[in-house]
Short mmCIF file of C-alpha atoms in Angstrom, two decimals:
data_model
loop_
_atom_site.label_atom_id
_atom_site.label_comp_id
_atom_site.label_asym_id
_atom_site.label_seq_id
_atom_site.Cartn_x
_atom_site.Cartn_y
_atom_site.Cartn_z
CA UNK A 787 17.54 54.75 -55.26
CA UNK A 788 15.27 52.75 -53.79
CA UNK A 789 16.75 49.54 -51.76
CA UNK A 790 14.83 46.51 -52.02
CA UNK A 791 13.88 44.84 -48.66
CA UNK A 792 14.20 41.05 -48.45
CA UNK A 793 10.82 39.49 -48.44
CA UNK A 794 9.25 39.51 -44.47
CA UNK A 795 8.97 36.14 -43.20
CA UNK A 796 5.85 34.71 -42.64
CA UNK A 797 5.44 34.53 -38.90
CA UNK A 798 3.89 31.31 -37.49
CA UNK A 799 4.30 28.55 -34.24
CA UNK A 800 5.74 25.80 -34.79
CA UNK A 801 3.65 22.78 -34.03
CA UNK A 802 5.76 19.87 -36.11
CA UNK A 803 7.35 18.95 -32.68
CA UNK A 804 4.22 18.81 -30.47
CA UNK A 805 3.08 15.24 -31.31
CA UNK A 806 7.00 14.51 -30.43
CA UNK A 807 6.33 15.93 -27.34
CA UNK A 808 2.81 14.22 -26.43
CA UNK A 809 4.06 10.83 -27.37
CA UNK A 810 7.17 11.50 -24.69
CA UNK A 811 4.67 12.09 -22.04
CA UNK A 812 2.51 9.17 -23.27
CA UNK A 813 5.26 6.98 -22.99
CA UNK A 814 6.00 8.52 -19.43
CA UNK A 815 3.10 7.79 -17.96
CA UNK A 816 2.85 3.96 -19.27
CA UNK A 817 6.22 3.39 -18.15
CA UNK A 818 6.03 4.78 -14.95
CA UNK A 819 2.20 3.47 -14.20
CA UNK A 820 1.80 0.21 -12.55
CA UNK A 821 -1.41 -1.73 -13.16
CA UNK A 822 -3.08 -2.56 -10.07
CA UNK A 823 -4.36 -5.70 -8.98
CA UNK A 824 -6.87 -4.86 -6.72
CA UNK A 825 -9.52 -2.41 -8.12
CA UNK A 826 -11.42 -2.84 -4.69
CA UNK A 827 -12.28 0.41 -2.80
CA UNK A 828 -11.77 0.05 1.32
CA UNK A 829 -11.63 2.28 4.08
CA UNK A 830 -7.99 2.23 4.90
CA UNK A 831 -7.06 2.49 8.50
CA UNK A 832 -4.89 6.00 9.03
CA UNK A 833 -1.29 6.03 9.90
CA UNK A 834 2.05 8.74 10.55
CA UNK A 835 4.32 6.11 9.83
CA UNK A 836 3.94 4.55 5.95
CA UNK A 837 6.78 2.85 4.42
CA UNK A 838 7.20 2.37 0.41
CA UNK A 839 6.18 -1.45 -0.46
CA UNK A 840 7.98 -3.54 -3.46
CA UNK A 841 5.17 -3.45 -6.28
CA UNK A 842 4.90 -6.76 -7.11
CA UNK A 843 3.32 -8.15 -3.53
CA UNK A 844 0.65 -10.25 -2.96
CA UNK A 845 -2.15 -8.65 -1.97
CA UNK A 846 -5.35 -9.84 0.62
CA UNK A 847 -8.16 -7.61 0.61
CA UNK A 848 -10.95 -7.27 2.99
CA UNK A 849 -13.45 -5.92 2.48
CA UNK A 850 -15.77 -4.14 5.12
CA UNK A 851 -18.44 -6.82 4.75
CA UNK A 852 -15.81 -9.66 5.37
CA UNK A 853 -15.25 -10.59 1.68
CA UNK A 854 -11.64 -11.43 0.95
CA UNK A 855 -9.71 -11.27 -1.97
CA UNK A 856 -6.40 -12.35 -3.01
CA UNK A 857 -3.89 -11.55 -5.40
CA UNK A 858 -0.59 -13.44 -6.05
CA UNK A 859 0.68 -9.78 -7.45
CA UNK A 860 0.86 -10.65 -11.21
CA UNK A 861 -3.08 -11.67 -11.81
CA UNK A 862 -5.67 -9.95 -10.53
CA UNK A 863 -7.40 -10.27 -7.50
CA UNK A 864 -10.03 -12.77 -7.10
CA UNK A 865 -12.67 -13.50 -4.22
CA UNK A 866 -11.39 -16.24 -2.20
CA UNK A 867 -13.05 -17.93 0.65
CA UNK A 868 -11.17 -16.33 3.82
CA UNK A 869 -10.04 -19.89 5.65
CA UNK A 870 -8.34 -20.55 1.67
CA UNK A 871 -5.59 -18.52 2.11
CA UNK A 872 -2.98 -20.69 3.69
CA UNK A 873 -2.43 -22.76 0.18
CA UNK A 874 -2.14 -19.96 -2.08
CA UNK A 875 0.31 -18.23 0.12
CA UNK A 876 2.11 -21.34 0.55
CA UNK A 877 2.43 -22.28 -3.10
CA UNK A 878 3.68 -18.36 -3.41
CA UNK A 879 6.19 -18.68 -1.25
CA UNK A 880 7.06 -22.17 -2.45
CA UNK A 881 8.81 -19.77 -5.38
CA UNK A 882 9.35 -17.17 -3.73
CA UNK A 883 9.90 -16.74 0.21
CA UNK A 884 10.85 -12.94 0.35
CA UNK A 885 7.87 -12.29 -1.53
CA UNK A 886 5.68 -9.48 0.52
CA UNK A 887 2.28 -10.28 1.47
CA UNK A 888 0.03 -6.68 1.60
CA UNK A 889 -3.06 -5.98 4.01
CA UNK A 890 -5.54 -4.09 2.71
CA UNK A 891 -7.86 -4.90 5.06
CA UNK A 892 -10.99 -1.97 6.05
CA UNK A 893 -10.43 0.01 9.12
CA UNK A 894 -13.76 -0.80 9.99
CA UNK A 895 -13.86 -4.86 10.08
CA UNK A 896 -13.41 -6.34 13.54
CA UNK A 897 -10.05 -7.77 13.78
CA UNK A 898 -11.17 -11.30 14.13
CA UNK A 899 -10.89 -11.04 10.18
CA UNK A 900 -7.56 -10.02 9.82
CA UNK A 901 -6.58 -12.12 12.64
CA UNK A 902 -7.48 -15.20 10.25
CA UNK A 903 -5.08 -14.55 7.54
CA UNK A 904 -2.48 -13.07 9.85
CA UNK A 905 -2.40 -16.98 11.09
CA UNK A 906 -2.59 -18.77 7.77
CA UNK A 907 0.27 -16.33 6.86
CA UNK A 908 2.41 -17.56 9.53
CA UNK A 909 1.47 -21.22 9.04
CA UNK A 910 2.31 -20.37 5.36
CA UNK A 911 5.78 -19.21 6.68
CA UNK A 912 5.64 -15.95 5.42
CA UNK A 913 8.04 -13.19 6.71
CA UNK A 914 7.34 -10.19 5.01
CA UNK A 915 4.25 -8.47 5.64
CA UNK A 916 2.53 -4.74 5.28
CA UNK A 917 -0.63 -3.43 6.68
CA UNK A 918 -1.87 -0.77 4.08
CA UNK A 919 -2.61 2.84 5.17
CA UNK A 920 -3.62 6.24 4.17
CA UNK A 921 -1.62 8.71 5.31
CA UNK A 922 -3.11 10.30 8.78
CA UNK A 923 -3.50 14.42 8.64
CA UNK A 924 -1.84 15.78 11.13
CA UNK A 925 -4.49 17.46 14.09
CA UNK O 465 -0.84 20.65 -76.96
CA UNK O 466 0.69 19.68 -73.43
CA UNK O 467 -1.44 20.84 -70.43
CA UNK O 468 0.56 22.24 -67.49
CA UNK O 469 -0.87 20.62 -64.37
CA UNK O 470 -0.56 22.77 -61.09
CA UNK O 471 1.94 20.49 -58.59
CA UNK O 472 1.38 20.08 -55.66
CA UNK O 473 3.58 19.63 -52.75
CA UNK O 474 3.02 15.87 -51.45
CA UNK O 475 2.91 16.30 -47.92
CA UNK O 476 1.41 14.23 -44.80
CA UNK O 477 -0.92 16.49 -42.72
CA UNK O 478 0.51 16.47 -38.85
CA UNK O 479 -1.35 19.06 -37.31
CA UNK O 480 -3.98 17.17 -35.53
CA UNK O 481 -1.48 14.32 -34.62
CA UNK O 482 -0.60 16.51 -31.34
CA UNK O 483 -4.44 16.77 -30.65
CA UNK O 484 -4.59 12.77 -31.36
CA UNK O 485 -1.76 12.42 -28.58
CA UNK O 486 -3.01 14.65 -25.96
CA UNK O 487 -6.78 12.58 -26.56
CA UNK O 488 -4.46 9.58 -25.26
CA UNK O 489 -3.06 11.53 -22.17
CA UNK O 490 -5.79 12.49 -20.98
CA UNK O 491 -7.90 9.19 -21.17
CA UNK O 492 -4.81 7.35 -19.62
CA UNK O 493 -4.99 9.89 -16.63
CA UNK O 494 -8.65 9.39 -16.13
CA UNK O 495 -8.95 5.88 -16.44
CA UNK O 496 -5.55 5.32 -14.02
CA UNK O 497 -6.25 4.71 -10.58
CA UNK O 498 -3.44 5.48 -8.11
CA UNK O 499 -3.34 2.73 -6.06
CA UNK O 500 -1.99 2.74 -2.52
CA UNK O 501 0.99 0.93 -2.01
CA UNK O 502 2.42 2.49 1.45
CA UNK O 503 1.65 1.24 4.45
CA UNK O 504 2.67 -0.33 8.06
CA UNK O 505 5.73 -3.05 7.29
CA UNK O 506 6.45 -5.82 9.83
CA UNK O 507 8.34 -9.40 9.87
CA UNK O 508 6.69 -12.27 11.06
CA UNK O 509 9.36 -14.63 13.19
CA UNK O 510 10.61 -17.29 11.40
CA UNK O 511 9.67 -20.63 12.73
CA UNK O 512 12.22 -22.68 14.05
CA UNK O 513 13.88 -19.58 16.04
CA UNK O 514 10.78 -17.74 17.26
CA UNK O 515 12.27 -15.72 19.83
CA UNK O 516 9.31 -16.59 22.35
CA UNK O 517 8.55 -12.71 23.71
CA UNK O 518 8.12 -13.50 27.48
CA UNK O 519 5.16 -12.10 29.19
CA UNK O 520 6.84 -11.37 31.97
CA UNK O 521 9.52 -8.70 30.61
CA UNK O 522 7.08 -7.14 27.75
CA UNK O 523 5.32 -4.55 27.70
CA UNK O 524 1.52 -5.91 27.01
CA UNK O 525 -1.25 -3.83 25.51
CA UNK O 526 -5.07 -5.16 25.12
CA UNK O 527 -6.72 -3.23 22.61
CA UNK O 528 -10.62 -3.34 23.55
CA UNK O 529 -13.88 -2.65 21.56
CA UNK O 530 -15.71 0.51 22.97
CA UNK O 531 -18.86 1.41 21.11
CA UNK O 532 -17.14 2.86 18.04
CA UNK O 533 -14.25 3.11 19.37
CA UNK O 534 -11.53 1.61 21.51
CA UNK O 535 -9.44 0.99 25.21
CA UNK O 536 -6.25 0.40 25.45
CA UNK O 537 -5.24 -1.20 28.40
CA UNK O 538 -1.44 -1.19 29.00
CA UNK O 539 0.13 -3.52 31.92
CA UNK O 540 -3.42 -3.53 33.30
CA UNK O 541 -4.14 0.52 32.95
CA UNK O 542 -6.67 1.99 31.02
CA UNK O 543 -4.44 4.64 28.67
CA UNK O 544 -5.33 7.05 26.41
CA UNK O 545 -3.34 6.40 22.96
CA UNK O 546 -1.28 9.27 23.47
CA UNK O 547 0.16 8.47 26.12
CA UNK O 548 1.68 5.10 25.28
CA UNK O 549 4.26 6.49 23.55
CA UNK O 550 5.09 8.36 26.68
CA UNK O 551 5.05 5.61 28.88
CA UNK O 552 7.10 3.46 27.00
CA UNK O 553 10.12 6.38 26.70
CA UNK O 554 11.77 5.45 29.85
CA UNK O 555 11.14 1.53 29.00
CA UNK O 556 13.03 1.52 26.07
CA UNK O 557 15.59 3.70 27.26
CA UNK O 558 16.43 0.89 29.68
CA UNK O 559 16.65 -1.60 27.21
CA UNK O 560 15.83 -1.03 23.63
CA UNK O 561 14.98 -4.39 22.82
CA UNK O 562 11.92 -4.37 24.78
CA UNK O 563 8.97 -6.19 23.86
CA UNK O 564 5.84 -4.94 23.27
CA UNK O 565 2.68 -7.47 22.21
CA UNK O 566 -0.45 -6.62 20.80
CA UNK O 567 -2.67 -8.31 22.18
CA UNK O 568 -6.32 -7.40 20.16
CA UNK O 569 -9.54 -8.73 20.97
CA UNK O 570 -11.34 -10.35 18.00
CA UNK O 571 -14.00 -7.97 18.03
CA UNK O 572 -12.13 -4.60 18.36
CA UNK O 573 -11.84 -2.95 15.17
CA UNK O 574 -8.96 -3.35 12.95
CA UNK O 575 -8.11 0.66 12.54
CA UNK O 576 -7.65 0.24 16.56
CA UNK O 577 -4.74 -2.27 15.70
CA UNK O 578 -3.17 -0.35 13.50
CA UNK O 579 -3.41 3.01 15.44
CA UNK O 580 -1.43 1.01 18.25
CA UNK O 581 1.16 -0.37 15.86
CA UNK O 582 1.85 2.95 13.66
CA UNK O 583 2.32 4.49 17.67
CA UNK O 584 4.51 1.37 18.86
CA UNK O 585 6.53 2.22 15.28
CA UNK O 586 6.74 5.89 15.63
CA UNK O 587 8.29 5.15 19.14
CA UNK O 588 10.59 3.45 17.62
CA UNK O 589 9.89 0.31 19.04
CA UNK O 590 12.04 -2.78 17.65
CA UNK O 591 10.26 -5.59 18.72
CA UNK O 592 6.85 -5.70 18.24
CA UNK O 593 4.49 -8.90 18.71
CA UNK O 594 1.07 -9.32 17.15
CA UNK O 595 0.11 -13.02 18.30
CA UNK O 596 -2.44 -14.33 16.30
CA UNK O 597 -5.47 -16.24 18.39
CA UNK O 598 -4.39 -19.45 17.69
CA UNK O 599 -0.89 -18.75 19.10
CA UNK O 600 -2.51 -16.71 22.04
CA UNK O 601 -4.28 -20.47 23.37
CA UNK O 602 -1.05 -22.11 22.77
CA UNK O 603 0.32 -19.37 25.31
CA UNK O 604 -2.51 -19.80 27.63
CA UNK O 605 -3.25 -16.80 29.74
CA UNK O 606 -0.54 -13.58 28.33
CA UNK O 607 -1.24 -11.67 30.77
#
């Protein structure tokens, strides 16, 4: 007698969970992105030491050709006349007075420039500051 | 007569929703810019307790423009970057509080600064001063 086999199963991959899985990493990478403020591209000055900075900072750009922008750390940046400074960053810490004030100032500009907003900065009272860096190679 | 219809199973076609996704993912990654949030952290001094850093007992370094790049000029020596960090060993051995000031001239170039600072922090110095111009006339002469 002949003994009937069950019926093969079809073979195939199973794909139902893949958008599942897409929309995870989706999700991932929104969370854990943070939208800039500054879009503006600078030669950063090189460092060893680089310490972690809170994300929502202020930010003052300068640029190589001594433009300067500011960002209060929720809008974006804006160009900003470089002796204008000491109001916004007074009005900022007016709400705030841990807030962190970021330098992201071009390795190249003489430091006249920084200099400037280093002293409105302290007129404005501010405590808290960071001088943005890449990291240096080592060699 | 009645007319048998073939029935079909009702069913919502998923396949290309993990191509759909993976469209997203990847125009998120290209258009997301990593932005650079790590750098050199220092406090300013409050105001009404500045802790005036005396001339006298710091440790002064004049950062000078050179063609591209830069002197540094420690307690009135010419030194080479390097060797700051050396020089400063047995200084803060003595006293770990020891101040060190910054002293840049407006036309030296900012990554100068900051190659002098990140050294100063790797050094472990605690007490760094950057004086701004202004605060450098109010001083008169630091030297």
């Amino acid at each position: 007698m002949k003994i009937k086999r069950p019926k093969r199963a079809e073979s195939y991959v199973p794909t139902a969970s893949m958008a599942d899985i897409a929309f995870l990493l989706i999700v991932f990478f929104m969370v854990t992105t943070t939208i800039s403020v500054d879009r503006t591209t600078v030669q950063l000055p090189t460092s060893m030491e680089r310490g972690e900075t809170p994300k929502d900072s202020a930010v003052i750009v300068v640029e190589e050709n001594g433009v300067v922008h500011f960002s209060d750390g929720e809008e974006g940046s804006r160009v900003v006349n470089p002796s204008d400074i000491l109001p916004s960053a007074a009005f900022i810490m007016s709400k705030n007075s841990l807030k962190f004030f970021l330098i992201k100032a071009d390795g190249n500009v003489q430091y006249m420039a920084v200099d400037q907003i280093m002293e409105q900065l302290r007129q404005a009272g501010v405590r808290n500051i960071a001088m943005l860096t890449e990291q240096e190679s080592v060699g | 007569m009645k007319l048998k219809r073939p029935k079909e199973n009702p069913e919502i076609p998923t396949a290309s929703m993990a191509d759909i996704a993976f469209l997203l993912i990847v125009f998120f990654m290209i258009t997301s810019v990593f932005s650079v949030t790590r750098g050199l952290e220092f406090q300013l001094p409050r105001q009404d307790t500045a802790t005036e850093s005396t001339p006298e007992e710091a440790v002064h370094i004049r950062v000078e423009p050179a063609g591209n790049d830069c002197v540094f000029i420690v307690d009135d020596g010419q030194m080479a970057l390097r060797d700051i960090a050396v020089y400063l060993m047995p200084k803060l051995a003595r006293n770990p509080n020891k101040f060190v000031i910054i002293d840049t001239a407006p036309t030296a170039p900012y990554r100068c600064m900051v190659n002098v600072f990140d050294e100063l922090k790797q050094a472990e110095v605690k007490n760094i001063s950057i004086p701004t111009e202004a605060e450098k006339a109010a001083w008169g002469r630091i030297m």
